[in-house]
Every structure is written in C-alpha cells, then in structure tokens.
DNA sequence: TTGGGTGCAAACTATTTGCATTCGA
DNA sequence: TCGAATGCAAATAGTTTGCACCCAA
C-alpha cells in the first residue's frame, strides 16, 4: 500500500520502476537524480542534489536538476517542503508526515503522523479542495 | 493582554506606541510602513507593502521596506509567513493562528486556533526550544 | 557632532526560460 | 527519424549589501 512502489529504491531496476509508475519516462539524468534523492528518506535542496549527482563526473546540468525536481514533484514522486524562504527542499518521503525545522543549522527532520492529531479544521472555501497540509515545528537552540 | 498594545492601530499615536513598545525607534519611514501593514489584519508581501506605502508620493525606498520589515519581524511586531517559495508574506496578526493558502491565486487567510487542536508533538531535540509552529492548509480550485 | 537611518544602485542567489543540440524509442 | 530531453547561458525575481548622505539628539 506504500505510495512508493518500493521504498528507498536503490537498484537501477527499482528506480526505473518508480519513475515508470508515475508516468515519467526514465532518461539517464532522471535516473541519476532519482537515485540521489530516493535511495533513502531525506530532505535535499536542488543545489545539494546537483552536488550529489555530479559528485564523481559532471553528468547533469543545473537547469536539468531544477527542471527534473520540479517534474518529479508535479508527478508526486517527491514532495516540496517550504520552510525556508531562501530555498526549496525536496523530500523523498511522500507519505503524509510533518516536519521539524532547526532554524540555526537549516536541518529538517520528519515528525511521524502517528503521534500528532490535527482536528477541527474549518470548512474549506467553496470550490476548493485540499492540496496538502503542512505542519512545521520550528525550533532554535536554547540560549545558554 | 493582547500582544498588540492596540490592535490594528490606525492613529499615528497608536503606531508610535506600538513601535516603542517593541523598542523600535520610530522614524518617518518606519511609521509609514507600520501604518500600511498594522492598520488591519492582513498578509502582504514586501512588494505589496512598498506599493502601498508609495501609493501617493514616493516616500520609502525598496531597500528600506525590506530592511524595515525584517526589523519588525525580528522584534516581534509582525510575523513572517513562509508558504510560497517565491516570496515572503508578512502578517500583521501576531497572535498564534494558522493559515489557509489558496495556491491558485496566492491568497492567504487565517485559521483561528479556537477550532484546531494539535496534540502529541514529539519531544524536541535536546538543547532546542520552540520558535513557532506553522500549520498551513493548502487548497486549490476543485477541477470542474 | 555623530551615529543611526535612509536611498540608491549594484550584488547575490535561487530558479526559470529560450533555443540549439542530442538522445532514445 | 523525430519528438522529447538536455545543456548552456541569459533572463528573472526577490532580497541583501555597500556606501555616501542626512537628520535628530
């Protein structure tokens, strides 16, 4: 029942399957990018993905990384996380969950839905439907 | 007990008081900017504030608007709302509340805390404290 | 007088876009 | 082959910064 055909696919075959399952035709660059991001639960900015993908040889351009991440997000393969006005994070975990953001070092971690209850949301405006609900707990270092 | 000395101050005196209450020395531009934003509950981007403030005569520069909004937010007079990767919104309502964001037209509205319950947040990482909790309900037009 | 506040323009950063080239079914 | 995907560089947009000027205490 997972939304990921295989969670944290690592093999090329699993990546190909994950892309195809979303109707994304797999090309070399897309597979490289998917592997970098999907192989484990993580939150990466476009720049971090670019660095990862090009760690060894320069195989993917910056524009392609941005465009591809956008494409993946559109197709529900990954999820955008908007917590920092200076950059978008991409989350390889598309199961519903919330986030904890450490302001000081910009790190982002998951809060599982199990524990958290969110009740009593007001009715939505007419003619609209929910696209998503984000809960972001922002924390900072306790001043010593 | 309101966090605003006077909610939605409109008179120059009330604005001066609100600024002073936060330790912000009131200058002409700061008062203009505060009046534009604080006179009612609203969510404005820096650009919108700039336009409002300079509606009649050009009295404030773009840099000053950005710097001043940042200053106000630092001092807790207003609140940043991060929902859209392309721009930061500033909220004149600093009482705790949540947000409903209409993706299609970029409009933002408040969700009062009365109705919404949020329980069971996990313990925070050691040495950190909560800076804020954002709940953002993203809605889109129902496809006809 | 003197340091904070402001204005302006230039700098910066993340992201998008146009277009020619290349790739893959 | 032929449309889709890519790369590159230039364009864009929001925001920040450097620095000279100005004003109030």
Short mmCIF file of N, CA and C in Angstrom, two decimals, chain A residues 15-129:
data_model
loop_
_atom_site.label_atom_id
_atom_site.label_comp_id
_atom_site.label_asym_id
_atom_site.label_seq_id
_atom_site.Cartn_x
_atom_site.Cartn_y
_atom_site.Cartn_z
N UNK A 15 14.50 1.93 -9.44
CA UNK A 15 14.34 3.34 -9.80
C UNK A 15 13.54 3.47 -11.09
N UNK A 16 13.89 2.64 -12.06
CA UNK A 16 13.15 2.67 -13.32
C UNK A 16 11.68 2.42 -13.06
N UNK A 17 11.41 1.44 -12.20
CA UNK A 17 10.02 1.10 -11.90
C UNK A 17 9.31 2.28 -11.23
N UNK A 18 10.00 2.92 -10.30
CA UNK A 18 9.38 4.05 -9.59
C UNK A 18 9.04 5.17 -10.56
N UNK A 19 9.95 5.46 -11.47
CA UNK A 19 9.69 6.51 -12.46
C UNK A 19 8.52 6.12 -13.35
N UNK A 20 8.56 4.91 -13.87
CA UNK A 20 7.51 4.47 -14.79
C UNK A 20 6.16 4.47 -14.09
N UNK A 21 6.15 4.10 -12.81
CA UNK A 21 4.89 4.04 -12.07
C UNK A 21 4.22 5.41 -12.03
N UNK A 22 5.00 6.45 -12.19
CA UNK A 22 4.47 7.82 -12.16
C UNK A 22 4.31 8.38 -13.57
N UNK A 23 4.58 7.56 -14.54
CA UNK A 23 4.45 8.05 -15.91
C UNK A 23 5.58 8.97 -16.34
N UNK A 24 6.73 8.80 -15.72
CA UNK A 24 7.89 9.62 -16.09
C UNK A 24 8.85 8.76 -16.89
N UNK A 25 9.09 9.17 -18.14
CA UNK A 25 9.98 8.33 -18.95
C UNK A 25 11.40 8.48 -18.43
N UNK A 26 12.02 7.35 -18.14
CA UNK A 26 13.32 7.38 -17.48
C UNK A 26 14.43 7.65 -18.48
N UNK A 27 15.16 8.72 -18.22
CA UNK A 27 16.35 9.00 -19.01
C UNK A 27 17.54 8.89 -18.06
N UNK A 28 18.71 8.94 -18.64
CA UNK A 28 19.90 8.78 -17.82
C UNK A 28 19.92 9.78 -16.66
N UNK A 29 19.71 11.06 -16.99
CA UNK A 29 19.80 12.10 -15.96
C UNK A 29 18.71 11.92 -14.91
N UNK A 30 17.52 11.60 -15.35
CA UNK A 30 16.43 11.43 -14.39
C UNK A 30 16.71 10.28 -13.45
N UNK A 31 17.30 9.24 -13.98
CA UNK A 31 17.63 8.10 -13.12
C UNK A 31 18.70 8.51 -12.11
N UNK A 32 19.69 9.25 -12.58
CA UNK A 32 20.75 9.71 -11.67
C UNK A 32 20.16 10.55 -10.54
N UNK A 33 19.30 11.47 -10.93
CA UNK A 33 18.71 12.37 -9.94
C UNK A 33 17.81 11.58 -8.98
N UNK A 34 17.02 10.69 -9.54
CA UNK A 34 16.13 9.89 -8.69
C UNK A 34 16.95 9.05 -7.71
N UNK A 35 18.04 8.50 -8.18
CA UNK A 35 18.84 7.67 -7.30
C UNK A 35 19.39 8.51 -6.14
N UNK A 36 19.86 9.69 -6.46
CA UNK A 36 20.43 10.55 -5.42
C UNK A 36 19.41 10.87 -4.34
N UNK A 37 18.19 11.12 -4.77
CA UNK A 37 17.20 11.58 -3.80
C UNK A 37 16.41 10.45 -3.17
N UNK A 38 16.04 9.46 -3.97
CA UNK A 38 15.08 8.46 -3.50
C UNK A 38 15.69 7.31 -2.71
N UNK A 39 16.99 7.19 -2.74
CA UNK A 39 17.57 5.97 -2.17
C UNK A 39 17.44 5.92 -0.65
N UNK A 40 17.05 7.01 -0.05
CA UNK A 40 16.74 6.96 1.38
C UNK A 40 15.90 8.17 1.75
N UNK A 41 15.25 8.13 2.92
CA UNK A 41 14.43 9.28 3.31
C UNK A 41 15.34 10.46 3.61
N UNK A 42 15.13 11.55 2.94
CA UNK A 42 15.98 12.72 3.18
C UNK A 42 15.35 13.96 2.60
N UNK A 43 15.91 15.08 3.00
CA UNK A 43 15.45 16.38 2.53
C UNK A 43 16.63 17.10 1.92
N UNK A 44 16.55 17.36 0.64
CA UNK A 44 17.67 18.00 -0.04
C UNK A 44 17.21 19.21 -0.84
N UNK A 45 18.04 20.20 -0.88
CA UNK A 45 17.78 21.34 -1.76
C UNK A 45 18.26 20.98 -3.16
N UNK A 46 17.81 21.74 -4.13
CA UNK A 46 18.20 21.48 -5.52
C UNK A 46 19.72 21.50 -5.64
N UNK A 47 20.34 22.43 -4.97
CA UNK A 47 21.79 22.54 -5.04
C UNK A 47 22.49 21.31 -4.46
N UNK A 48 21.94 20.80 -3.39
CA UNK A 48 22.52 19.61 -2.79
C UNK A 48 22.38 18.41 -3.72
N UNK A 49 21.24 18.33 -4.39
CA UNK A 49 21.04 17.25 -5.34
C UNK A 49 22.04 17.38 -6.49
N UNK A 50 22.20 18.60 -6.96
CA UNK A 50 23.15 18.84 -8.04
C UNK A 50 24.54 18.37 -7.63
N UNK A 51 24.95 18.70 -6.43
CA UNK A 51 26.27 18.32 -5.95
C UNK A 51 26.41 16.80 -5.85
N UNK A 52 25.37 16.17 -5.32
CA UNK A 52 25.38 14.71 -5.17
C UNK A 52 25.51 14.00 -6.51
N UNK A 53 24.69 14.47 -7.43
CA UNK A 53 24.61 13.79 -8.72
C UNK A 53 25.92 13.95 -9.48
N UNK A 54 26.53 15.09 -9.29
CA UNK A 54 27.77 15.35 -10.03
C UNK A 54 29.02 15.10 -9.19
N UNK A 55 28.84 14.32 -8.12
CA UNK A 55 29.96 14.08 -7.20
C UNK A 55 31.17 13.50 -7.93
N UNK A 56 30.91 12.52 -8.75
CA UNK A 56 32.03 11.91 -9.46
C UNK A 56 32.31 12.64 -10.78
N UNK A 57 31.50 12.33 -11.77
CA UNK A 57 31.65 13.02 -13.05
C UNK A 57 30.51 14.02 -13.19
N UNK A 58 30.71 15.05 -13.98
CA UNK A 58 29.64 16.02 -14.22
C UNK A 58 28.68 15.47 -15.26
N UNK A 59 27.58 14.95 -14.77
CA UNK A 59 26.69 14.29 -15.71
C UNK A 59 25.38 15.03 -15.92
N UNK A 60 25.06 15.97 -15.03
CA UNK A 60 23.77 16.64 -15.14
C UNK A 60 23.96 18.14 -14.92
N UNK A 61 23.29 18.93 -15.74
CA UNK A 61 23.40 20.38 -15.60
C UNK A 61 22.47 20.89 -14.53
N UNK A 62 22.74 22.09 -14.09
CA UNK A 62 21.92 22.72 -13.05
C UNK A 62 20.47 22.85 -13.51
N UNK A 63 20.28 23.34 -14.73
CA UNK A 63 18.91 23.51 -15.22
C UNK A 63 18.15 22.20 -15.21
N UNK A 64 18.82 21.15 -15.61
CA UNK A 64 18.14 19.85 -15.65
C UNK A 64 17.77 19.39 -14.25
N UNK A 65 18.62 19.63 -13.28
CA UNK A 65 18.28 19.26 -11.91
C UNK A 65 17.04 20.01 -11.46
N UNK A 66 17.02 21.31 -11.67
CA UNK A 66 15.85 22.08 -11.26
C UNK A 66 14.60 21.61 -11.99
N UNK A 67 14.72 21.47 -13.30
CA UNK A 67 13.55 21.06 -14.08
C UNK A 67 13.08 19.67 -13.67
N UNK A 68 14.01 18.78 -13.44
CA UNK A 68 13.65 17.41 -13.12
C UNK A 68 13.02 17.31 -11.74
N UNK A 69 13.56 18.02 -10.78
CA UNK A 69 12.96 18.01 -9.44
C UNK A 69 11.53 18.55 -9.52
N UNK A 70 11.36 19.61 -10.30
CA UNK A 70 10.02 20.14 -10.48
C UNK A 70 9.09 19.11 -11.10
N UNK A 71 9.61 18.41 -12.09
CA UNK A 71 8.82 17.36 -12.75
C UNK A 71 8.46 16.25 -11.78
N UNK A 72 9.42 15.80 -11.01
CA UNK A 72 9.16 14.73 -10.03
C UNK A 72 8.07 15.17 -9.05
N UNK A 73 8.18 16.41 -8.60
CA UNK A 73 7.21 16.90 -7.62
C UNK A 73 5.81 16.96 -8.23
N UNK A 74 5.74 17.45 -9.46
CA UNK A 74 4.46 17.51 -10.18
C UNK A 74 3.80 16.14 -10.26
N UNK A 75 4.63 15.14 -10.46
CA UNK A 75 4.09 13.80 -10.63
C UNK A 75 3.99 13.03 -9.32
N UNK A 76 4.23 13.72 -8.21
CA UNK A 76 4.02 13.09 -6.92
C UNK A 76 5.07 12.09 -6.51
N UNK A 77 6.21 12.13 -7.17
CA UNK A 77 7.27 11.19 -6.81
C UNK A 77 8.04 11.69 -5.60
N UNK A 78 8.11 12.98 -5.47
CA UNK A 78 8.74 13.61 -4.31
C UNK A 78 7.84 14.76 -3.88
N UNK A 79 8.23 15.40 -2.82
CA UNK A 79 7.38 16.45 -2.26
C UNK A 79 8.22 17.68 -1.93
N UNK A 80 7.72 18.82 -2.30
CA UNK A 80 8.39 20.07 -1.95
C UNK A 80 8.12 20.39 -0.49
N UNK A 81 9.12 20.90 0.20
CA UNK A 81 8.92 21.35 1.56
C UNK A 81 9.36 22.81 1.63
N UNK A 82 8.43 23.65 2.01
CA UNK A 82 8.70 25.08 2.02
C UNK A 82 8.78 25.56 3.45
N UNK A 83 10.00 25.68 3.93
CA UNK A 83 10.21 26.11 5.30
C UNK A 83 11.18 27.27 5.38
N UNK A 84 11.91 27.46 4.34
CA UNK A 84 12.99 28.43 4.34
C UNK A 84 12.83 29.31 3.11
N UNK A 85 12.71 30.61 3.33
CA UNK A 85 12.45 31.47 2.18
C UNK A 85 13.58 31.45 1.16
N UNK A 86 14.75 30.97 1.54
CA UNK A 86 15.86 31.06 0.59
C UNK A 86 15.99 29.85 -0.32
N UNK A 87 15.35 28.76 0.02
CA UNK A 87 15.44 27.61 -0.88
C UNK A 87 14.36 26.58 -0.59
N UNK A 88 14.03 25.83 -1.64
CA UNK A 88 13.03 24.78 -1.51
C UNK A 88 13.74 23.47 -1.19
N UNK A 89 13.17 22.69 -0.29
CA UNK A 89 13.68 21.36 -0.03
C UNK A 89 12.80 20.34 -0.74
N UNK A 90 13.42 19.25 -1.15
CA UNK A 90 12.66 18.16 -1.74
C UNK A 90 12.77 16.95 -0.82
N UNK A 91 11.62 16.39 -0.54
CA UNK A 91 11.53 15.32 0.43
C UNK A 91 11.26 14.02 -0.31
N UNK A 92 12.11 13.04 -0.08
CA UNK A 92 11.92 11.76 -0.77
C UNK A 92 10.81 10.94 -0.13
N UNK A 93 10.35 11.37 1.02
CA UNK A 93 9.26 10.66 1.70
C UNK A 93 7.92 11.33 1.39
N UNK A 94 7.12 10.66 0.57
CA UNK A 94 5.86 11.28 0.18
C UNK A 94 4.70 10.81 1.04
N UNK A 95 4.95 9.89 1.96
CA UNK A 95 3.88 9.53 2.90
C UNK A 95 3.58 10.76 3.74
N UNK A 96 2.30 10.96 4.09
CA UNK A 96 1.96 12.16 4.86
C UNK A 96 2.72 12.19 6.18
N UNK A 97 3.30 13.32 6.46
CA UNK A 97 4.02 13.48 7.72
C UNK A 97 4.33 14.96 7.89
N UNK A 98 4.83 15.30 9.05
CA UNK A 98 5.12 16.71 9.33
C UNK A 98 6.62 16.92 9.48
N UNK A 99 6.98 18.17 9.74
CA UNK A 99 8.41 18.47 9.75
C UNK A 99 8.84 19.27 10.96
N UNK A 100 10.07 19.01 11.35
CA UNK A 100 10.71 19.79 12.38
C UNK A 100 11.92 20.46 11.76
N UNK A 101 11.96 21.77 11.89
CA UNK A 101 12.99 22.53 11.20
C UNK A 101 13.87 23.23 12.22
N UNK A 102 15.17 22.95 12.16
CA UNK A 102 16.09 23.61 13.08
C UNK A 102 16.64 24.86 12.40
N UNK A 103 16.12 25.98 12.87
CA UNK A 103 16.44 27.25 12.26
C UNK A 103 17.94 27.48 12.16
N UNK A 104 18.63 27.13 13.24
CA UNK A 104 20.04 27.51 13.32
C UNK A 104 20.90 26.86 12.25
N UNK A 105 20.68 25.57 12.03
CA UNK A 105 21.54 24.92 11.04
C UNK A 105 20.79 24.52 9.79
N UNK A 106 19.51 24.87 9.70
CA UNK A 106 18.77 24.59 8.48
C UNK A 106 18.46 23.12 8.26
N UNK A 107 18.58 22.31 9.30
CA UNK A 107 18.30 20.89 9.09
C UNK A 107 16.82 20.61 9.32
N UNK A 108 16.37 19.59 8.64
CA UNK A 108 14.95 19.29 8.57
C UNK A 108 14.77 17.83 8.92
N UNK A 109 13.81 17.51 9.79
CA UNK A 109 13.55 16.10 10.08
C UNK A 109 12.06 15.84 10.11
N UNK A 110 11.72 14.58 10.05
CA UNK A 110 10.32 14.21 9.96
C UNK A 110 9.67 14.10 11.33
N UNK A 111 8.38 14.38 11.37
CA UNK A 111 7.55 14.09 12.52
C UNK A 111 6.49 13.14 12.02
N UNK A 112 6.45 11.97 12.59
CA UNK A 112 5.50 11.00 12.07
C UNK A 112 4.08 11.40 12.42
N UNK A 113 3.17 10.96 11.61
CA UNK A 113 1.76 11.31 11.82
C UNK A 113 1.15 10.56 12.97
N UNK A 114 1.77 9.46 13.33
CA UNK A 114 1.19 8.60 14.37
C UNK A 114 0.80 9.40 15.59
N UNK A 115 1.77 10.15 16.04
CA UNK A 115 1.61 10.82 17.32
C UNK A 115 0.73 12.06 17.22
N UNK A 116 0.76 12.72 16.11
CA UNK A 116 0.15 14.03 16.05
C UNK A 116 -1.29 13.98 15.59
N UNK A 117 -2.12 14.71 16.30
CA UNK A 117 -3.51 14.79 15.90
C UNK A 117 -3.82 16.22 15.50
N UNK A 118 -4.51 16.38 14.42
CA UNK A 118 -4.88 17.71 13.98
C UNK A 118 -6.37 17.67 13.70
N UNK A 119 -7.14 18.35 14.56
CA UNK A 119 -8.60 18.27 14.44
C UNK A 119 -9.21 19.64 14.25
N UNK A 120 -10.41 19.62 13.77
CA UNK A 120 -11.21 20.83 13.83
C UNK A 120 -10.85 21.87 12.81
N UNK A 121 -10.29 21.45 11.70
CA UNK A 121 -10.05 22.43 10.65
C UNK A 121 -11.38 22.97 10.17
N UNK A 122 -11.42 24.26 9.88
CA UNK A 122 -12.67 24.87 9.43
C UNK A 122 -13.00 24.39 8.02
N UNK A 123 -14.23 24.58 7.61
CA UNK A 123 -14.62 24.18 6.25
C UNK A 123 -13.79 24.95 5.23
N UNK A 124 -13.51 24.30 4.13
CA UNK A 124 -12.72 24.97 3.08
C UNK A 124 -13.60 25.95 2.32
N UNK A 125 -12.98 26.94 1.71
CA UNK A 125 -13.75 27.84 0.84
C UNK A 125 -14.42 27.03 -0.27
N UNK A 126 -15.58 27.51 -0.68
CA UNK A 126 -16.34 26.82 -1.72
C UNK A 126 -15.49 26.65 -2.98
N UNK A 127 -15.62 25.51 -3.60
CA UNK A 127 -14.92 25.30 -4.86
C UNK A 127 -13.44 25.00 -4.70
N UNK A 128 -13.03 24.70 -3.47
CA UNK A 128 -11.63 24.34 -3.28
C UNK A 128 -11.53 22.98 -2.61
N UNK A 129 -10.37 22.37 -2.80
CA UNK A 129 -10.12 21.10 -2.13
C UNK A 129 -8.70 21.14 -1.60
#
